[in-house]
Every structure is written in C-alpha cells, then in structure tokens.
Amino acid sequence: MGNRRDFLTGAGGWLFAGAIGGVTQRLARGADLGPAVLPRGTLESSTLASLPGKVPLIKKTWRPPNFETPVSYFEQLFTPNEAFFVRYHLAGIPRIEASTWHLTIAGEAIARPYQVTLAQLKSEFERVEVAAVCMCSGNRRGLSTPHVPGVEWGHGAIGNARWAGVRLKDLLARAGLKKEAVEIAFDGADFAVHPATPDFVKSLPLWKALDEHTLVAYEMNGEPLPHWNGFPARLVVAGWTATYWIKHLTAIRALSAPFAGFWMNPAYRIPKGRFPVVDRFITQETETTTPITEMVVNSLITAPASGSVVTAGREIEIRGVAWDGGHGIATVEVSADAGESWQRAALAAEHGRFSWRQWSYRMRPQRPGRQIVMARASNRAGTTQTFELIFNPAGYHNNVVQTVELVVT
C-alpha cells in the first residue's frame, strides 16, 4: 500500500516513532485506573499520563501508545476529544501536514484511480455527520476469566462522538467500482518500527463499504480530528468495532478477491456462531472462525463508582450508557438486589442508532451494609447482555452484566 516513510517525507511531516516517553508527562496516580479485577500488575503499572492535546488518560502501554479514558468522562453524551481513548498497533506514529496530505483511491477493481486532498474532500463531496460509538474490539479484555494476552483494557477503550466527513461510497463512485469488486482495503500512515511487523491494513466487505454510515471523517465533535485519533482523516465504520476505523488514512483499494493480511486473519477473529451478531463478513469466514464485526449489546454504569458510600434512606441516582451495533437500545434494567429483581431505567433521548444512549434509575437504599447494583441492556434485535462470559482467546465482545457495590451507611 506504499511506503509511509516516503509519504511522510513528501508531506513535510515528522515521525513520532517510539518517542512517547519524551513528550508525555507522567502524572500522579489516581483512583480511576480501572476495575480491581484486572490482571495482577495491570493497576500497579498504570498511571494517569497526558499525551499532547489530551487530558490525563490511563496509560496502558507507551509504545505503541495505548491510553484509556477514565469512566467519569462517560457521564457526557459525547466524549470530549481531549479525553477520547488512544489505540495504536504500530509504534511509528505520523505527524501529517493537512496541506500536503492526500488520499489515494485505486486497486484492481477500480476503473478510474485518483487522489484527493483534504481541501477537495471538504469542497467536492457532500459533508455528512453520524453520531457513533468507537470501541476497541478488546474493550474489557482485562475482565476475561481466565485472563488472556493483549492490552488489558478496563471499561475505557470506548467513546461516543459526532463524526463528520464524506461517505466512502461517494469516493468509490467517483473512482468507478468494477463489478468484480468484493472487498475494499484501507491503509494508514502509521508504520512498524521493525520491518518484519505486518502493516496494519484492514478490509471491509463491499456491502459495508457502500453503507451510507461508513465515512472518511475529518471532523470529530465539530472540530478537526485530533492527532491521536487519526488526523487528518480516518475511516468511520458505524456499528462495527474500531479495528476497522483506520487512522491517518492514506490509501483505499478496491479488491477483486478477499484480502489476505495478518490483521484480518489470524488477527481479530472470533469463534464462528458463538455471538448473536447479524453483520457477517462472509468472504473472510472459515469453518471455525469469522472476523469480529458489529458491537454486541452492552451497558456501563458511569455513576456512582463501585465502593461509593451512600446514605440509607436518601435517594440516589444510578446513571450509565448503553449501546450496540446499530439495532438500537430498547430497554435498560437495573437491579438493586444482586439480580433478584429488575426495574426499568429511564432512557434519555436517542441521538441516532449508532450513538450510545444515556439512562438513569433512582433508588433509595434502605439498610446499612453492602448493596449490589447491576444493569443490563437489551436491543431492538431482541438480544440482552449475558451473565456469563462467552470466552474467546482474544477477549473480545465482553458484555457481561456489570456489578457495582455500594456501601450504605
């Protein structure tokens, strides 16, 4: 897909390869570093640290940079850009000048290959916006039992934002898709420091690439994309996990055969038939595994935090968010007695089927002691969060009903 070092040299950018420690400021430890059940050593090695342009986030790894959003920021409908999580697979992080960046649309299944600048994206194509959850496939991996390898994310490898840009299908239409096209592949400007590391290239089935909610986005919450979230343009695949949301996008290729690359197979696979997903990536399926695609229905209690002290007889509000792959949230139920009984929470306004939905539930603890609060979401496709982990070796799709313990005094 091209030499990204040459691309960056031509673009006048500079390389940010493995230099995280030189520009981040290590801050004091905080209490909001993740669930206590994370694997041994995870919390001990975590710090709150700030990347340029970001508020202090939970450092998971320095190289490549992987930083998690503290749960307190999810009290907002749209996650602030400066608090949005950061996820990279490769340690060579580009710094790109908007004025010299360009995107190439080509491939054997394209009739009229061309290049487009950021200015052309903004002036020659219709601007569209979609509110959508961006969630790392491995969000909550650290909660897997038994533990599995990988970045041991807690609850914060996720965020909700308003993404604006152009429809991918409009870019492909100008290029002239041939009837032989079966998948569309995407590459970004980030690169591996070690030459043997596979380039991070992903593909989409043609039908998903042509979906009106699949964008090449250049804005996030009404502002230019932050550097750490893909400036100057990234792919937005609404409803699907963020492995497909390629950052610093530089090349789009239309393919006449399924893409064969490491990050499609063996990476980012789940056991076939184990999860209640609708969106299938059939050209990439095998007899036993399939690529991860849509997000499963899930919810998060954002307040109060587990371990919070509350007063018996005084009303409190349980708050949170719920999301899925785009079917839409139908209900959220809350239990104040460790799952013995359930009551419906109040749902806030819907901001599009790909956005998460805020919810709240008022309760009045009656007796001093420890009280277990749980929340579970159901979507309009008829699926509900599970009480038992559907185990898989990569720790994907963890949508186990969350438990919060309150201390009633």
Short mmCIF file of C-alpha atoms in Angstrom, two decimals:
data_model
loop_
_atom_site.label_atom_id
_atom_site.label_comp_id
_atom_site.label_asym_id
_atom_site.label_seq_id
_atom_site.Cartn_x
_atom_site.Cartn_y
_atom_site.Cartn_z
CA MET A 1 0.00 0.00 0.00
CA GLY A 2 3.00 2.29 -0.35
CA ASN A 3 5.96 3.34 1.77
CA ARG A 4 4.68 5.53 4.58
CA ARG A 5 8.15 6.85 5.39
CA ASP A 6 8.37 8.22 1.84
CA PHE A 7 4.82 9.55 2.14
CA LEU A 8 5.63 11.44 5.30
CA THR A 9 8.85 12.83 3.92
CA GLY A 10 6.94 14.11 0.90
CA ALA A 11 4.21 15.52 3.13
CA GLY A 12 6.66 17.50 5.21
CA GLY A 13 5.63 15.63 8.35
CA TRP A 14 7.84 14.30 11.10
CA LEU A 15 7.84 10.83 12.56
CA PHE A 16 6.74 10.11 16.07
CA ALA A 17 8.20 6.62 16.24
CA GLY A 18 8.51 5.20 19.73
CA ALA A 19 9.14 8.59 21.33
CA ILE A 20 6.11 8.60 23.59
CA GLY A 21 8.08 8.89 26.82
CA GLY A 22 9.80 12.01 25.54
CA VAL A 23 6.67 14.07 25.10
CA THR A 24 4.23 12.74 27.64
CA GLN A 25 4.07 13.97 31.18
CA ARG A 26 3.73 11.35 33.86
CA LEU A 27 1.23 12.45 36.46
CA ALA A 28 0.28 11.27 39.90
CA ARG A 29 -1.62 8.04 40.36
CA GLY A 30 -5.38 8.35 40.59
CA ALA A 31 -8.18 6.18 41.85
CA ASP A 32 -9.89 5.95 38.44
CA LEU A 33 -7.44 3.48 36.88
CA GLY A 34 -9.82 0.62 36.20
CA PRO A 35 -11.64 -2.29 37.86
CA ALA A 36 -9.90 -4.09 40.72
CA VAL A 37 -10.34 -7.44 38.91
CA LEU A 38 -7.84 -6.53 36.19
CA PRO A 39 -4.90 -8.96 35.93
CA ARG A 40 -2.17 -8.76 38.55
CA GLY A 41 0.22 -5.93 37.84
CA THR A 42 -2.12 -4.04 35.50
CA LEU A 43 -3.25 -1.43 38.01
CA GLU A 44 0.20 -1.26 39.58
CA SER A 45 1.76 -0.38 36.21
CA SER A 46 -0.97 2.07 35.20
CA THR A 47 -0.60 5.79 35.61
CA LEU A 48 -2.57 8.83 34.59
CA ALA A 49 -0.49 10.44 31.86
CA SER A 50 -1.13 13.17 29.32
CA LEU A 51 -0.32 12.98 25.63
CA PRO A 52 -0.05 16.33 23.81
CA GLY A 53 -3.57 17.67 23.36
CA LYS A 54 -5.10 15.16 25.77
CA VAL A 55 -6.19 15.32 29.39
CA PRO A 56 -4.62 12.73 31.70
CA LEU A 57 -5.68 9.28 30.50
CA ILE A 58 -4.95 5.80 31.83
CA LYS A 59 -1.66 4.66 30.33
CA LYS A 60 -1.74 1.04 29.22
CA THR A 61 1.37 0.97 27.01
CA TRP A 62 3.84 3.63 25.94
CA ARG A 63 4.98 2.04 22.69
CA PRO A 64 2.74 1.88 20.80
CA PRO A 65 0.66 4.46 22.66
CA ASN A 66 -2.47 2.95 24.20
CA PHE A 67 -4.41 5.15 26.63
CA GLU A 68 -7.80 4.51 28.20
CA THR A 69 -10.49 7.05 29.07
CA PRO A 70 -11.45 7.27 32.77
CA VAL A 71 -15.09 6.26 33.23
CA SER A 72 -16.04 9.64 34.72
CA TYR A 73 -15.87 11.20 31.22
CA PHE A 74 -18.68 8.90 30.05
CA GLU A 75 -21.14 10.94 32.09
CA GLN A 76 -21.27 13.13 28.97
CA LEU A 77 -23.28 12.16 25.91
CA PHE A 78 -20.34 12.82 23.61
CA THR A 79 -16.86 12.03 24.86
CA PRO A 80 -14.64 15.14 24.71
CA ASN A 81 -11.93 14.96 22.05
CA GLU A 82 -9.23 15.63 24.61
CA ALA A 83 -10.45 12.68 26.72
CA PHE A 84 -11.03 10.19 23.89
CA PHE A 85 -9.09 6.92 24.18
CA VAL A 86 -5.97 6.29 22.08
CA ARG A 87 -5.28 2.93 20.41
CA TYR A 88 -2.38 2.01 18.11
CA HIS A 89 -0.91 -1.32 17.00
CA LEU A 90 2.26 0.10 15.44
CA ALA A 91 4.80 2.34 17.15
CA GLY A 92 5.58 4.61 14.20
CA ILE A 93 3.07 7.42 14.63
CA PRO A 94 2.95 10.04 11.85
CA ARG A 95 2.60 13.77 12.20
CA ILE A 96 0.98 14.90 8.95
CA GLU A 97 0.52 18.37 7.48
CA ALA A 98 -3.05 18.88 6.29
CA SER A 99 -1.90 20.99 3.33
CA THR A 100 0.21 18.20 1.82
CA TRP A 101 -1.85 15.14 2.76
CA HIS A 102 -3.67 13.21 0.07
CA LEU A 103 -5.75 10.05 -0.14
CA THR A 104 -5.31 7.54 -2.97
CA ILE A 105 -8.29 5.56 -4.27
CA ALA A 106 -7.11 2.74 -6.51
CA GLY A 107 -6.96 -1.06 -6.84
CA GLU A 108 -7.58 -3.71 -9.48
CA ALA A 109 -11.38 -3.29 -9.10
CA ILE A 110 -11.27 0.48 -9.73
CA ALA A 111 -11.81 1.91 -13.20
CA ARG A 112 -10.55 5.47 -12.61
CA PRO A 113 -7.95 5.69 -9.82
CA TYR A 114 -7.33 9.15 -8.41
CA GLN A 115 -6.00 11.13 -5.46
CA VAL A 116 -7.89 13.64 -3.34
CA THR A 117 -6.63 16.31 -0.93
CA LEU A 118 -8.22 17.36 2.33
CA ALA A 119 -9.41 20.58 0.71
CA GLN A 120 -11.06 18.58 -2.08
CA LEU A 121 -12.75 16.25 0.40
CA LYS A 122 -14.32 19.27 2.03
CA SER A 123 -15.26 21.15 -1.14
CA GLU A 124 -16.11 18.49 -3.74
CA PHE A 125 -18.14 15.98 -1.71
CA GLU A 126 -21.23 16.26 0.46
CA ARG A 127 -20.46 16.66 4.16
CA VAL A 128 -22.38 14.20 6.32
CA GLU A 129 -22.37 13.55 10.05
CA VAL A 130 -23.09 10.47 12.15
CA ALA A 131 -23.11 10.04 15.92
CA ALA A 132 -21.40 6.74 16.64
CA VAL A 133 -19.63 4.75 19.33
CA CYS A 134 -15.97 3.98 18.60
CA MET A 135 -14.94 0.97 20.69
CA CYS A 136 -11.77 -1.09 20.63
CA SER A 137 -12.58 -4.75 19.95
CA GLY A 138 -10.71 -5.62 23.13
CA ASN A 139 -12.56 -3.24 25.43
CA ARG A 140 -12.90 -5.03 28.83
CA ARG A 141 -10.34 -7.64 27.80
CA GLY A 142 -8.80 -7.32 31.25
CA LEU A 143 -12.04 -8.63 32.77
CA SER A 144 -11.77 -12.00 30.98
CA THR A 145 -11.59 -15.08 33.19
CA PRO A 146 -9.19 -16.74 32.73
CA HIS A 147 -7.10 -13.77 31.66
CA VAL A 148 -5.97 -13.58 28.04
CA PRO A 149 -2.96 -11.81 26.44
CA GLY A 150 -3.20 -8.36 24.88
CA VAL A 151 -3.72 -4.82 26.14
CA GLU A 152 -5.58 -5.34 29.43
CA TRP A 153 -8.30 -2.78 28.88
CA GLY A 154 -10.85 -1.99 31.54
CA HIS A 155 -14.04 -0.12 30.63
CA GLY A 156 -12.47 2.86 28.88
CA ALA A 157 -11.34 1.79 25.39
CA ILE A 158 -14.51 3.36 24.04
CA GLY A 159 -16.05 6.75 23.32
CA ASN A 160 -19.04 8.34 21.64
CA ALA A 161 -18.62 11.19 19.17
CA ARG A 162 -20.15 13.08 16.26
CA TRP A 163 -18.09 12.20 13.18
CA ALA A 164 -18.26 14.32 10.04
CA GLY A 165 -16.79 13.77 6.61
CA VAL A 166 -17.76 12.19 3.31
CA ARG A 167 -19.42 8.90 2.51
CA LEU A 168 -16.95 6.26 1.42
CA LYS A 169 -19.40 5.19 -1.28
CA ASP A 170 -19.20 8.69 -2.81
CA LEU A 171 -15.41 8.42 -3.09
CA LEU A 172 -15.71 4.98 -4.65
CA ALA A 173 -18.39 6.14 -7.07
CA ARG A 174 -16.07 8.80 -8.49
CA ALA A 175 -13.41 6.12 -8.98
CA GLY A 176 -15.76 3.79 -10.80
CA LEU A 177 -16.13 0.47 -8.98
CA LYS A 178 -15.90 -2.53 -11.28
CA LYS A 179 -18.36 -5.39 -10.98
CA GLU A 180 -15.50 -7.64 -9.81
CA ALA A 181 -15.11 -5.74 -6.52
CA VAL A 182 -15.64 -7.91 -3.41
CA GLU A 183 -13.75 -6.08 -0.64
CA ILE A 184 -12.31 -2.63 0.00
CA ALA A 185 -8.93 -2.42 1.79
CA PHE A 186 -7.59 0.51 3.83
CA ASP A 187 -4.13 1.63 4.91
CA GLY A 188 -2.93 4.45 7.14
CA ALA A 189 0.30 6.36 7.60
CA ASP A 190 1.29 4.70 10.90
CA PHE A 191 4.07 2.16 10.45
CA ALA A 192 6.02 -0.54 12.25
CA VAL A 193 9.45 0.25 13.65
CA HIS A 194 10.60 -3.33 12.98
CA PRO A 195 10.38 -4.20 9.27
CA ALA A 196 9.08 -7.72 9.97
CA THR A 197 5.94 -6.40 11.69
CA PRO A 198 2.90 -6.61 9.39
CA ASP A 199 1.50 -3.32 8.17
CA PHE A 200 -1.87 -2.52 9.74
CA VAL A 201 -4.19 -2.96 6.77
CA LYS A 202 -7.87 -3.87 7.10
CA SER A 203 -10.64 -4.63 4.63
CA LEU A 204 -14.43 -4.35 4.57
CA PRO A 205 -16.96 -6.37 2.62
CA LEU A 206 -18.25 -4.37 -0.30
CA TRP A 207 -21.75 -4.03 1.18
CA LYS A 208 -20.41 -2.44 4.38
CA ALA A 209 -18.09 -0.13 2.48
CA LEU A 210 -21.10 1.13 0.49
CA ASP A 211 -23.23 1.67 3.59
CA GLU A 212 -24.22 5.33 3.93
CA HIS A 213 -22.90 5.40 7.52
CA THR A 214 -19.36 4.37 6.54
CA LEU A 215 -17.38 7.61 6.29
CA VAL A 216 -13.99 9.05 5.62
CA ALA A 217 -14.17 11.52 8.50
CA TYR A 218 -12.14 14.69 9.01
CA GLU A 219 -14.08 16.14 11.97
CA MET A 220 -14.85 14.87 15.46
CA ASN A 221 -17.36 16.67 17.68
CA GLY A 222 -17.30 19.68 15.39
CA GLU A 223 -13.51 20.05 15.35
CA PRO A 224 -10.69 18.70 13.18
CA LEU A 225 -9.72 15.17 14.15
CA PRO A 226 -7.19 15.17 17.00
CA HIS A 227 -3.73 13.94 16.08
CA TRP A 228 -4.07 10.86 18.30
CA ASN A 229 -7.44 9.96 16.80
CA GLY A 230 -6.42 9.93 13.16
CA PHE A 231 -5.77 13.43 11.78
CA PRO A 232 -6.31 14.49 9.07
CA ALA A 233 -8.82 11.78 8.07
CA ARG A 234 -9.87 8.36 9.32
CA LEU A 235 -12.35 5.68 8.44
CA VAL A 236 -15.56 5.55 10.47
CA VAL A 237 -17.42 2.23 10.28
CA ALA A 238 -20.54 2.96 12.33
CA GLY A 239 -21.73 -0.02 14.36
CA TRP A 240 -18.54 -2.08 13.95
CA THR A 241 -15.65 -2.33 16.37
CA ALA A 242 -12.79 0.11 15.94
CA THR A 243 -10.33 -2.34 14.41
CA TYR A 244 -11.73 -1.20 11.04
CA TRP A 245 -11.60 2.52 11.85
CA ILE A 246 -8.20 3.12 10.18
CA LYS A 247 -6.48 6.31 11.36
CA HIS A 248 -4.33 8.70 9.31
CA LEU A 249 -5.92 7.19 6.20
CA THR A 250 -3.73 7.32 3.08
CA ALA A 251 -4.93 4.61 0.71
CA ILE A 252 -8.15 2.86 -0.29
CA ARG A 253 -8.04 -0.13 -2.64
CA ALA A 254 -10.92 -1.98 -4.28
CA LEU A 255 -10.10 -5.68 -4.44
CA SER A 256 -11.42 -8.42 -6.71
CA ALA A 257 -10.51 -11.14 -4.19
CA PRO A 258 -10.65 -11.36 -0.37
CA PHE A 259 -7.78 -9.51 1.28
CA ALA A 260 -5.15 -11.80 2.79
CA GLY A 261 -3.35 -9.93 5.55
CA PHE A 262 -2.29 -10.63 9.14
CA TRP A 263 -4.70 -8.16 10.71
CA MET A 264 -7.65 -9.88 9.03
CA ASN A 265 -6.51 -13.46 9.59
CA PRO A 266 -5.30 -14.66 12.08
CA ALA A 267 -5.89 -11.39 13.99
CA TYR A 268 -9.29 -10.07 15.08
CA ARG A 269 -11.14 -13.38 14.78
CA ILE A 270 -13.90 -14.81 16.95
CA PRO A 271 -15.34 -18.33 17.14
CA LYS A 272 -17.94 -18.79 14.42
CA GLY A 273 -21.53 -18.92 15.63
CA ARG A 274 -20.84 -18.07 19.29
CA PHE A 275 -22.08 -14.47 19.35
CA PRO A 276 -25.52 -13.04 18.44
CA VAL A 277 -24.29 -10.82 15.61
CA VAL A 278 -26.17 -10.04 12.41
CA ASP A 279 -23.44 -8.48 10.25
CA ARG A 280 -21.34 -11.26 8.71
CA PHE A 281 -18.13 -10.88 6.75
CA ILE A 282 -18.66 -13.97 4.63
CA THR A 283 -15.70 -13.60 2.27
CA GLN A 284 -13.36 -13.75 5.29
CA GLU A 285 -15.07 -16.60 7.17
CA THR A 286 -13.52 -20.03 7.72
CA GLU A 287 -15.10 -23.21 9.03
CA THR A 288 -14.26 -22.29 12.64
CA THR A 289 -13.72 -18.52 12.87
CA THR A 290 -15.05 -15.25 11.49
CA PRO A 291 -13.83 -11.65 11.67
CA ILE A 292 -15.23 -9.59 14.51
CA THR A 293 -17.76 -7.15 13.06
CA GLU A 294 -20.61 -5.38 14.88
CA MET A 295 -20.59 -4.49 18.56
CA VAL A 296 -22.81 -6.63 20.78
CA VAL A 297 -25.38 -5.03 23.09
CA ASN A 298 -23.74 -3.64 26.21
CA SER A 299 -24.07 -1.09 29.01
CA LEU A 300 -21.92 0.69 31.57
CA ILE A 301 -22.72 2.15 34.96
CA THR A 302 -20.97 5.52 34.98
CA ALA A 303 -22.05 6.66 38.47
CA PRO A 304 -21.80 6.03 41.30
CA ALA A 305 -18.48 4.20 41.19
CA SER A 306 -18.10 0.84 42.85
CA GLY A 307 -17.20 1.31 46.51
CA SER A 308 -19.08 4.62 46.80
CA VAL A 309 -20.53 5.40 50.22
CA VAL A 310 -24.24 6.33 50.22
CA THR A 311 -26.72 7.11 52.99
CA ALA A 312 -29.63 4.83 53.93
CA GLY A 313 -32.99 6.45 53.25
CA ARG A 314 -31.56 9.06 50.90
CA GLU A 315 -32.40 8.84 47.18
CA ILE A 316 -29.53 8.30 44.78
CA GLU A 317 -29.38 8.16 41.00
CA ILE A 318 -27.74 5.30 39.11
CA ARG A 319 -26.56 6.54 35.73
CA GLY A 320 -24.97 4.99 32.68
CA VAL A 321 -24.86 4.47 28.94
CA ALA A 322 -25.91 1.60 26.67
CA TRP A 323 -25.02 0.77 23.06
CA ASP A 324 -24.96 -1.92 20.39
CA GLY A 325 -24.05 -2.32 16.72
CA GLY A 326 -26.84 -0.12 15.40
CA HIS A 327 -30.07 -2.01 16.05
CA GLY A 328 -30.87 0.49 18.81
CA ILE A 329 -31.31 0.20 22.57
CA ALA A 330 -34.79 -0.95 23.59
CA THR A 331 -34.51 -1.14 27.38
CA VAL A 332 -32.10 -0.86 30.27
CA GLU A 333 -32.98 -2.61 33.52
CA VAL A 334 -31.42 -2.06 36.93
CA SER A 335 -31.29 -4.47 39.86
CA ALA A 336 -30.65 -3.17 43.39
CA ASP A 337 -30.61 -6.64 44.97
CA ALA A 338 -27.84 -8.51 43.15
CA GLY A 339 -30.08 -9.67 40.33
CA GLU A 340 -33.07 -10.93 42.30
CA SER A 341 -35.42 -8.37 40.74
CA TRP A 342 -35.21 -5.84 37.92
CA GLN A 343 -36.74 -2.44 37.23
CA ARG A 344 -36.70 -0.40 34.05
CA ALA A 345 -34.41 2.60 33.90
CA ALA A 346 -35.42 5.84 32.21
CA LEU A 347 -33.87 6.22 28.75
CA ALA A 348 -32.68 9.62 27.57
CA ALA A 349 -33.31 10.86 24.03
CA GLU A 350 -31.86 8.82 21.19
CA HIS A 351 -29.19 10.54 19.09
CA GLY A 352 -29.10 8.06 16.24
CA ARG A 353 -28.96 4.29 16.33
CA PHE A 354 -25.15 4.18 16.36
CA SER A 355 -24.78 6.56 19.31
CA TRP A 356 -24.84 5.28 22.84
CA ARG A 357 -27.91 6.09 24.89
CA GLN A 358 -27.84 7.57 28.36
CA TRP A 359 -30.05 6.09 31.07
CA SER A 360 -30.81 6.69 34.75
CA TYR A 361 -32.57 5.00 37.66
CA ARG A 362 -33.49 6.48 41.05
CA MET A 363 -33.39 4.31 44.12
CA ARG A 364 -33.39 4.72 47.90
CA PRO A 365 -31.13 2.32 49.83
CA GLN A 366 -32.95 1.14 52.96
CA ARG A 367 -30.49 -0.68 55.22
CA PRO A 368 -26.85 -0.10 56.12
CA GLY A 369 -24.44 -2.61 54.63
CA ARG A 370 -23.21 -3.57 51.17
CA GLN A 371 -25.65 -3.31 48.28
CA ILE A 372 -25.08 -4.84 44.83
CA VAL A 373 -26.38 -2.84 41.87
CA MET A 374 -26.46 -4.28 38.34
CA ALA A 375 -27.54 -3.00 34.91
CA ARG A 376 -28.42 -4.87 31.73
CA ALA A 377 -29.37 -3.58 28.28
CA SER A 378 -31.47 -5.13 25.55
CA ASN A 379 -31.60 -4.01 21.93
CA ARG A 380 -34.30 -3.90 19.28
CA ALA A 381 -32.92 -7.06 17.69
CA GLY A 382 -34.04 -8.94 20.81
CA THR A 383 -30.66 -9.65 22.40
CA THR A 384 -29.72 -8.91 26.01
CA GLN A 385 -26.45 -8.72 27.88
CA THR A 386 -25.20 -12.01 29.21
CA PHE A 387 -24.46 -13.01 32.81
CA GLU A 388 -21.66 -15.36 31.78
CA LEU A 389 -18.64 -14.54 29.66
CA ILE A 390 -18.60 -16.06 26.18
CA PHE A 391 -14.93 -16.88 26.36
CA ASN A 392 -12.65 -16.42 23.36
CA PRO A 393 -8.84 -16.33 23.23
CA ALA A 394 -8.65 -12.65 22.26
CA GLY A 395 -11.02 -11.36 24.95
CA TYR A 396 -13.48 -9.77 22.53
CA HIS A 397 -17.20 -8.99 22.99
CA ASN A 398 -17.21 -8.89 26.79
CA ASN A 399 -20.77 -7.80 27.53
CA VAL A 400 -21.24 -9.45 30.91
CA VAL A 401 -23.74 -7.60 33.11
CA GLN A 402 -21.79 -5.14 35.24
CA THR A 403 -21.86 -5.22 39.06
CA VAL A 404 -21.29 -2.19 41.29
CA GLU A 405 -21.04 -2.49 45.06
CA LEU A 406 -22.29 0.41 47.18
CA VAL A 407 -21.53 0.91 50.86
CA VAL A 408 -24.72 2.04 52.62
CA THR A 409 -24.27 3.86 55.96
#
